[in-house]
């Protein structure tokens, strides 16, 4: 067996284990927290008082206008100068949640705004409050619009978690770096890490396709009916 293949076989489980132990939980927790934050920010942008609107607009502008890597460095390496010291995993989690929240808030806001005013008026004509109209009429329709971009954001987040390696979080890429430092075979190890990310992303892409088809079944119109 070629030496490079033997190395890939020997390192596959440590890399996969790092992915299952750190990359997957970090992705899930970051996306869940970011989605909650995004929903809150979107609602404030749409219905909140002006002072809060200005604050969340500044937050979205700041996060979207600066690199994620810089944000992670500020949280992990910069905040200790202000007396705030965080462990690597919580620091990465906070950074990803803030990033996901800013980007996905625009997705959710756009999805809600895409619902015609007639849907709101129909709900009000049935004596629904704004909250009831949102829950029962608007959000179910907005979810169909938001699912594809949110799913793309989730898949991108899986790959972005590799940036947590700079905070010494022992996820896939960090594990590959450690093995490469011992074996002096960075090309093989980094290629294998890329393949594992590709496997994760491919599985999620397949799940995204099924999810979009499921929501598509409930669409009001199909292409043939328009």
PDB file of C-alpha atoms in Angstrom:
ATOM      1  CA  UNK A   1       0.000   0.000   0.000  1.00  0.00           C
ATOM      2  CA  UNK A   2       1.396   3.462  -0.881  1.00  0.00           C
ATOM      3  CA  UNK A   3       2.604   5.461   2.109  1.00  0.00           C
ATOM      4  CA  UNK A   4       0.283   8.375   1.318  1.00  0.00           C
ATOM      5  CA  UNK A   5      -2.748   6.090   1.268  1.00  0.00           C
ATOM      6  CA  UNK A   6      -1.745   4.471   4.533  1.00  0.00           C
ATOM      7  CA  UNK A   7      -1.401   7.922   6.087  1.00  0.00           C
ATOM      8  CA  UNK A   8      -4.878   8.884   4.891  1.00  0.00           C
ATOM      9  CA  UNK A   9      -6.348   5.693   6.319  1.00  0.00           C
ATOM     10  CA  UNK A  10      -4.587   6.175   9.643  1.00  0.00           C
ATOM     11  CA  UNK A  11      -5.658   9.812   9.958  1.00  0.00           C
ATOM     12  CA  UNK A  12      -9.225   9.424   8.702  1.00  0.00           C
ATOM     13  CA  UNK A  13     -10.751   8.481  12.034  1.00  0.00           C
ATOM     14  CA  UNK A  14      -8.978  11.237  14.049  1.00  0.00           C
ATOM     15  CA  UNK A  15     -10.192  13.817  11.527  1.00  0.00           C
ATOM     16  CA  UNK A  16     -13.712  12.413  11.391  1.00  0.00           C
ATOM     17  CA  UNK A  17     -13.822  12.180  15.183  1.00  0.00           C
ATOM     18  CA  UNK A  18     -12.833  15.850  15.429  1.00  0.00           C
ATOM     19  CA  UNK A  19     -15.607  16.668  13.000  1.00  0.00           C
ATOM     20  CA  UNK A  20     -18.236  14.747  14.945  1.00  0.00           C
ATOM     21  CA  UNK A  21     -17.044  16.013  18.327  1.00  0.00           C
ATOM     22  CA  UNK A  22     -16.505  19.683  17.471  1.00  0.00           C
ATOM     23  CA  UNK A  23     -17.395  20.705  13.906  1.00  0.00           C
ATOM     24  CA  UNK A  24     -20.934  19.290  13.946  1.00  0.00           C
ATOM     25  CA  UNK A  25     -21.908  20.585  17.420  1.00  0.00           C
ATOM     26  CA  UNK A  26     -20.323  23.961  16.698  1.00  0.00           C
ATOM     27  CA  UNK A  27     -22.257  24.205  13.449  1.00  0.00           C
ATOM     28  CA  UNK A  28     -25.588  23.182  14.953  1.00  0.00           C
ATOM     29  CA  UNK A  29     -25.327  25.412  18.023  1.00  0.00           C
ATOM     30  CA  UNK A  30     -24.072  28.378  16.008  1.00  0.00           C
ATOM     31  CA  UNK A  31     -26.825  28.084  13.427  1.00  0.00           C
ATOM     32  CA  UNK A  32     -29.573  27.585  16.014  1.00  0.00           C
ATOM     33  CA  UNK A  33     -28.401  30.542  18.078  1.00  0.00           C
ATOM     34  CA  UNK A  34     -27.808  32.647  14.985  1.00  0.00           C
ATOM     35  CA  UNK A  35     -31.263  31.839  13.616  1.00  0.00           C
ATOM     36  CA  UNK A  36     -32.938  32.957  16.848  1.00  0.00           C
ATOM     37  CA  UNK A  37     -30.883  36.146  16.828  1.00  0.00           C
ATOM     38  CA  UNK A  38     -31.653  36.681  13.131  1.00  0.00           C
ATOM     39  CA  UNK A  39     -35.399  36.347  13.725  1.00  0.00           C
ATOM     40  CA  UNK A  40     -35.313  38.855  16.565  1.00  0.00           C
ATOM     41  CA  UNK A  41     -33.242  41.312  14.539  1.00  0.00           C
ATOM     42  CA  UNK A  42     -35.538  40.930  11.524  1.00  0.00           C
ATOM     43  CA  UNK A  43     -38.644  41.633  13.616  1.00  0.00           C
ATOM     44  CA  UNK A  44     -37.011  44.700  15.133  1.00  0.00           C
ATOM     45  CA  UNK A  45     -36.049  45.939  11.669  1.00  0.00           C
ATOM     46  CA  UNK A  46     -39.648  45.535  10.505  1.00  0.00           C
ATOM     47  CA  UNK A  47     -41.731  46.489  13.525  1.00  0.00           C
ATOM     48  CA  UNK A  48     -39.437  47.852  16.238  1.00  0.00           C
ATOM     49  CA  UNK A  49     -39.105  51.417  17.548  1.00  0.00           C
ATOM     50  CA  UNK A  50     -36.655  53.641  15.724  1.00  0.00           C
ATOM     51  CA  UNK A  51     -33.895  53.602  18.390  1.00  0.00           C
ATOM     52  CA  UNK A  52     -33.793  49.793  18.335  1.00  0.00           C
ATOM     53  CA  UNK A  53     -33.957  49.772  14.539  1.00  0.00           C
ATOM     54  CA  UNK A  54     -30.876  51.990  14.392  1.00  0.00           C
ATOM     55  CA  UNK A  55     -29.010  49.708  16.804  1.00  0.00           C
ATOM     56  CA  UNK A  56     -29.727  46.492  14.916  1.00  0.00           C
ATOM     57  CA  UNK A  57     -29.006  48.152  11.571  1.00  0.00           C
ATOM     58  CA  UNK A  58     -25.621  49.182  12.928  1.00  0.00           C
ATOM     59  CA  UNK A  59     -25.014  45.607  14.143  1.00  0.00           C
ATOM     60  CA  UNK A  60     -25.885  44.126  10.739  1.00  0.00           C
ATOM     61  CA  UNK A  61     -23.761  46.738   8.949  1.00  0.00           C
ATOM     62  CA  UNK A  62     -20.794  46.092  11.225  1.00  0.00           C
ATOM     63  CA  UNK A  63     -20.870  42.297  11.022  1.00  0.00           C
ATOM     64  CA  UNK A  64     -21.517  42.126   7.283  1.00  0.00           C
ATOM     65  CA  UNK A  65     -18.818  44.699   6.583  1.00  0.00           C
ATOM     66  CA  UNK A  66     -15.974  42.994   8.457  1.00  0.00           C
ATOM     67  CA  UNK A  67     -14.315  39.594   7.887  1.00  0.00           C
ATOM     68  CA  UNK A  68     -15.405  36.704  10.078  1.00  0.00           C
ATOM     69  CA  UNK A  69     -11.767  35.887  10.834  1.00  0.00           C
ATOM     70  CA  UNK A  70     -11.201  39.389  12.215  1.00  0.00           C
ATOM     71  CA  UNK A  71     -14.333  39.102  14.345  1.00  0.00           C
ATOM     72  CA  UNK A  72     -13.085  35.835  15.844  1.00  0.00           C
ATOM     73  CA  UNK A  73      -9.691  37.361  16.585  1.00  0.00           C
ATOM     74  CA  UNK A  74     -11.297  40.342  18.335  1.00  0.00           C
ATOM     75  CA  UNK A  75     -13.483  38.096  20.495  1.00  0.00           C
ATOM     76  CA  UNK A  76     -10.774  35.604  21.466  1.00  0.00           C
ATOM     77  CA  UNK A  77      -7.546  37.617  21.391  1.00  0.00           C
ATOM     78  CA  UNK A  78      -8.815  41.183  21.772  1.00  0.00           C
ATOM     79  CA  UNK A  79     -11.405  41.003  24.537  1.00  0.00           C
ATOM     80  CA  UNK A  80      -8.879  39.814  27.176  1.00  0.00           C
ATOM     81  CA  UNK A  81      -7.427  43.348  27.021  1.00  0.00           C
ATOM     82  CA  UNK A  82     -10.824  44.535  28.234  1.00  0.00           C
ATOM     83  CA  UNK A  83     -10.880  41.949  31.004  1.00  0.00           C
ATOM     84  CA  UNK A  84     -13.120  39.467  29.170  1.00  0.00           C
ATOM     85  CA  UNK A  85     -11.435  36.084  28.761  1.00  0.00           C
ATOM     86  CA  UNK A  86     -13.238  33.312  26.887  1.00  0.00           C
ATOM     87  CA  UNK A  87     -12.314  29.706  26.212  1.00  0.00           C
ATOM     88  CA  UNK A  88     -11.780  28.818  22.533  1.00  0.00           C
ATOM     89  CA  UNK A  89     -15.078  27.016  21.971  1.00  0.00           C
ATOM     90  CA  UNK A  90     -17.362  29.655  23.555  1.00  0.00           C
ATOM     91  CA  UNK A  91     -15.437  32.395  21.732  1.00  0.00           C
ATOM     92  CA  UNK A  92     -15.927  30.633  18.405  1.00  0.00           C
ATOM     93  CA  UNK A  93     -19.583  30.001  19.200  1.00  0.00           C
ATOM     94  CA  UNK A  94     -20.230  33.674  19.983  1.00  0.00           C
ATOM     95  CA  UNK A  95     -18.444  34.777  16.826  1.00  0.00           C
ATOM     96  CA  UNK A  96     -20.382  32.417  14.577  1.00  0.00           C
ATOM     97  CA  UNK A  97     -23.734  33.241  16.202  1.00  0.00           C
ATOM     98  CA  UNK A  98     -23.196  36.965  15.697  1.00  0.00           C
ATOM     99  CA  UNK A  99     -22.153  36.389  12.089  1.00  0.00           C
ATOM    100  CA  UNK A 100     -25.006  34.029  11.248  1.00  0.00           C
ATOM    101  CA  UNK A 101     -27.498  36.307  12.993  1.00  0.00           C
ATOM    102  CA  UNK A 102     -26.508  39.335  10.932  1.00  0.00           C
ATOM    103  CA  UNK A 103     -26.597  37.622   7.543  1.00  0.00           C
ATOM    104  CA  UNK A 104     -29.715  35.548   8.129  1.00  0.00           C
ATOM    105  CA  UNK A 105     -31.641  38.490   9.564  1.00  0.00           C
ATOM    106  CA  UNK A 106     -31.611  39.962   6.079  1.00  0.00           C
ATOM    107  CA  UNK A 107     -32.876  36.671   4.643  1.00  0.00           C
ATOM    108  CA  UNK A 108     -35.740  36.491   7.126  1.00  0.00           C
ATOM    109  CA  UNK A 109     -36.598  40.170   6.743  1.00  0.00           C
ATOM    110  CA  UNK A 110     -36.717  39.864   2.969  1.00  0.00           C
ATOM    111  CA  UNK A 111     -38.835  36.711   3.189  1.00  0.00           C
ATOM    112  CA  UNK A 112     -41.400  38.419   5.424  1.00  0.00           C
ATOM    113  CA  UNK A 113     -41.470  41.514   3.234  1.00  0.00           C
ATOM    114  CA  UNK A 114     -42.079  39.329   0.165  1.00  0.00           C
ATOM    115  CA  UNK A 115     -45.501  38.310   1.453  1.00  0.00           C
ATOM    116  CA  UNK A 116     -48.172  40.491  -0.240  1.00  0.00           C
ATOM    117  CA  UNK A 117     -50.038  43.001   1.898  1.00  0.00           C
ATOM    118  CA  UNK A 118     -53.234  41.250   0.913  1.00  0.00           C
ATOM    119  CA  UNK A 119     -52.269  38.354   3.186  1.00  0.00           C
ATOM    120  CA  UNK A 120     -52.030  40.714   6.140  1.00  0.00           C
ATOM    121  CA  UNK A 121     -55.338  42.339   5.240  1.00  0.00           C
ATOM    122  CA  UNK A 122     -57.028  38.958   4.895  1.00  0.00           C
ATOM    123  CA  UNK A 123     -55.794  37.988   8.337  1.00  0.00           C
ATOM    124  CA  UNK A 124     -56.971  41.270   9.856  1.00  0.00           C
ATOM    125  CA  UNK A 125     -60.374  40.786   8.218  1.00  0.00           C
ATOM    126  CA  UNK A 126     -60.653  37.582  10.255  1.00  0.00           C
ATOM    127  CA  UNK A 127     -60.084  39.613  13.428  1.00  0.00           C
ATOM    128  CA  UNK A 128     -56.533  38.373  13.907  1.00  0.00           C
ATOM    129  CA  UNK A 129     -54.042  40.482  15.806  1.00  0.00           C
ATOM    130  CA  UNK A 130     -50.685  41.318  14.236  1.00  0.00           C
ATOM    131  CA  UNK A 131     -49.052  38.492  16.200  1.00  0.00           C
ATOM    132  CA  UNK A 132     -51.682  35.985  15.115  1.00  0.00           C
ATOM    133  CA  UNK A 133     -51.415  37.112  11.496  1.00  0.00           C
ATOM    134  CA  UNK A 134     -47.667  36.716  11.676  1.00  0.00           C
ATOM    135  CA  UNK A 135     -47.791  33.215  13.186  1.00  0.00           C
ATOM    136  CA  UNK A 136     -50.701  31.767  11.224  1.00  0.00           C
ATOM    137  CA  UNK A 137     -50.486  33.474   7.841  1.00  0.00           C
ATOM    138  CA  UNK A 138     -47.239  35.279   7.127  1.00  0.00           C
ATOM    139  CA  UNK A 139     -44.527  33.103   8.688  1.00  0.00           C
ATOM    140  CA  UNK A 140     -45.647  29.814   7.076  1.00  0.00           C
ATOM    141  CA  UNK A 141     -45.464  31.479   3.657  1.00  0.00           C
ATOM    142  CA  UNK A 142     -42.223  33.304   4.430  1.00  0.00           C
ATOM    143  CA  UNK A 143     -40.634  30.017   5.520  1.00  0.00           C
ATOM    144  CA  UNK A 144     -40.977  28.645   1.985  1.00  0.00           C
ATOM    145  CA  UNK A 145     -39.123  31.671   0.660  1.00  0.00           C
ATOM    146  CA  UNK A 146     -36.433  31.583   3.340  1.00  0.00           C
ATOM    147  CA  UNK A 147     -35.617  27.860   3.332  1.00  0.00           C
ATOM    148  CA  UNK A 148     -33.238  27.792   0.311  1.00  0.00           C
ATOM    149  CA  UNK A 149     -31.011  30.718   1.401  1.00  0.00           C
ATOM    150  CA  UNK A 150     -31.042  29.585   5.027  1.00  0.00           C
ATOM    151  CA  UNK A 151     -30.029  26.090   3.971  1.00  0.00           C
ATOM    152  CA  UNK A 152     -27.194  27.542   1.904  1.00  0.00           C
ATOM    153  CA  UNK A 153     -26.120  29.555   4.940  1.00  0.00           C
ATOM    154  CA  UNK A 154     -26.064  26.388   7.048  1.00  0.00           C
ATOM    155  CA  UNK A 155     -23.894  24.553   4.531  1.00  0.00           C
ATOM    156  CA  UNK A 156     -21.525  27.512   4.325  1.00  0.00           C
ATOM    157  CA  UNK A 157     -21.298  27.558   8.113  1.00  0.00           C
ATOM    158  CA  UNK A 158     -20.020  23.965   8.110  1.00  0.00           C
ATOM    159  CA  UNK A 159     -17.048  25.126   6.046  1.00  0.00           C
ATOM    160  CA  UNK A 160     -16.618  28.382   7.974  1.00  0.00           C
ATOM    161  CA  UNK A 161     -16.113  26.457  11.216  1.00  0.00           C
ATOM    162  CA  UNK A 162     -12.627  25.657   9.916  1.00  0.00           C
ATOM    163  CA  UNK A 163     -11.759  29.218  10.973  1.00  0.00           C
ATOM    164  CA  UNK A 164     -12.184  28.084  14.583  1.00  0.00           C
ATOM    165  CA  UNK A 165      -8.784  26.415  14.165  1.00  0.00           C
ATOM    166  CA  UNK A 166      -7.148  29.824  14.655  1.00  0.00           C
ATOM    167  CA  UNK A 167      -8.723  29.875  18.126  1.00  0.00           C
ATOM    168  CA  UNK A 168      -7.239  26.405  18.837  1.00  0.00           C
ATOM    169  CA  UNK A 169     -10.646  24.696  18.710  1.00  0.00           C
ATOM    170  CA  UNK A 170      -9.752  21.062  17.859  1.00  0.00           C
ATOM    171  CA  UNK A 171     -12.133  20.694  14.907  1.00  0.00           C
ATOM    172  CA  UNK A 172     -11.316  19.012  11.579  1.00  0.00           C
ATOM    173  CA  UNK A 173      -8.816  21.513  10.237  1.00  0.00           C
ATOM    174  CA  UNK A 174      -7.057  21.911  13.587  1.00  0.00           C
ATOM    175  CA  UNK A 175      -6.740  18.124  13.838  1.00  0.00           C
ATOM    176  CA  UNK A 176      -5.281  18.029  10.320  1.00  0.00           C
ATOM    177  CA  UNK A 177      -2.772  20.730  11.260  1.00  0.00           C
ATOM    178  CA  UNK A 178      -1.625  18.775  14.297  1.00  0.00           C
ATOM    179  CA  UNK A 179      -1.129  15.557  12.350  1.00  0.00           C
ATOM    180  CA  UNK A 180       0.618  17.409   9.520  1.00  0.00           C
ATOM    181  CA  UNK A 181       3.023  18.956  12.041  1.00  0.00           C
ATOM    182  CA  UNK A 182       4.127  15.456  13.049  1.00  0.00           C
ATOM    183  CA  UNK A 183       4.081  13.681   9.687  1.00  0.00           C
ATOM    184  CA  UNK A 184       5.307  16.630   7.558  1.00  0.00           C
ATOM    185  CA  UNK A 185       2.646  15.776   4.954  1.00  0.00           C
ATOM    186  CA  UNK A 186       0.444  18.888   4.820  1.00  0.00           C
ATOM    187  CA  UNK A 187      -0.779  18.256   1.270  1.00  0.00           C
ATOM    188  CA  UNK A 188      -2.175  14.835   2.126  1.00  0.00           C
ATOM    189  CA  UNK A 189      -3.695  15.880   5.454  1.00  0.00           C
ATOM    190  CA  UNK A 190      -5.269  19.102   4.211  1.00  0.00           C
ATOM    191  CA  UNK A 191      -6.651  17.299   1.159  1.00  0.00           C
ATOM    192  CA  UNK A 192      -8.198  14.684   3.411  1.00  0.00           C
ATOM    193  CA  UNK A 193      -9.683  17.397   5.629  1.00  0.00           C
ATOM    194  CA  UNK A 194     -11.179  19.005   2.517  1.00  0.00           C
ATOM    195  CA  UNK A 195     -12.706  15.661   1.518  1.00  0.00           C
ATOM    196  CA  UNK A 196     -14.343  15.280   4.917  1.00  0.00           C
ATOM    197  CA  UNK A 197     -15.795  18.782   4.676  1.00  0.00           C
ATOM    198  CA  UNK A 198     -17.000  17.836   1.202  1.00  0.00           C
ATOM    199  CA  UNK A 199     -18.732  14.736   2.583  1.00  0.00           C
ATOM    200  CA  UNK A 200     -20.509  16.768   5.263  1.00  0.00           C
ATOM    201  CA  UNK A 201     -21.544  19.429   2.743  1.00  0.00           C
ATOM    202  CA  UNK A 202     -22.791  16.827   0.256  1.00  0.00           C
ATOM    203  CA  UNK A 203     -24.991  15.174   2.869  1.00  0.00           C
ATOM    204  CA  UNK A 204     -26.434  18.550   3.851  1.00  0.00           C
ATOM    205  CA  UNK A 205     -26.983  19.506   0.207  1.00  0.00           C
ATOM    206  CA  UNK A 206     -29.000  16.332  -0.306  1.00  0.00           C
ATOM    207  CA  UNK A 207     -31.039  17.137   2.805  1.00  0.00           C
ATOM    208  CA  UNK A 208     -31.556  20.679   1.498  1.00  0.00           C
ATOM    209  CA  UNK A 209     -32.938  19.333  -1.788  1.00  0.00           C
ATOM    210  CA  UNK A 210     -35.438  17.122   0.031  1.00  0.00           C
ATOM    211  CA  UNK A 211     -36.466  19.997   2.296  1.00  0.00           C
ATOM    212  CA  UNK A 212     -37.033  22.329  -0.638  1.00  0.00           C
ATOM    213  CA  UNK A 213     -39.115  19.684  -2.401  1.00  0.00           C
ATOM    214  CA  UNK A 214     -41.206  19.199   0.717  1.00  0.00           C
ATOM    215  CA  UNK A 215     -41.926  22.909   1.021  1.00  0.00           C
ATOM    216  CA  UNK A 216     -42.463  23.156  -2.722  1.00  0.00           C
ATOM    217  CA  UNK A 217     -45.333  20.686  -2.494  1.00  0.00           C
ATOM    218  CA  UNK A 218     -47.270  23.262  -0.490  1.00  0.00           C
ATOM    219  CA  UNK A 219     -46.679  26.162  -2.835  1.00  0.00           C
ATOM    220  CA  UNK A 220     -49.783  27.990  -3.964  1.00  0.00           C
ATOM    221  CA  UNK A 221     -48.794  27.978  -7.657  1.00  0.00           C
ATOM    222  CA  UNK A 222     -46.672  25.765  -9.822  1.00  0.00           C
ATOM    223  CA  UNK A 223     -44.935  26.840 -12.997  1.00  0.00           C
ATOM    224  CA  UNK A 224     -47.615  25.167 -15.098  1.00  0.00           C
ATOM    225  CA  UNK A 225     -50.416  27.004 -13.302  1.00  0.00           C
ATOM    226  CA  UNK A 226     -48.991  30.509 -13.734  1.00  0.00           C
TER     227      UNK A 226
END
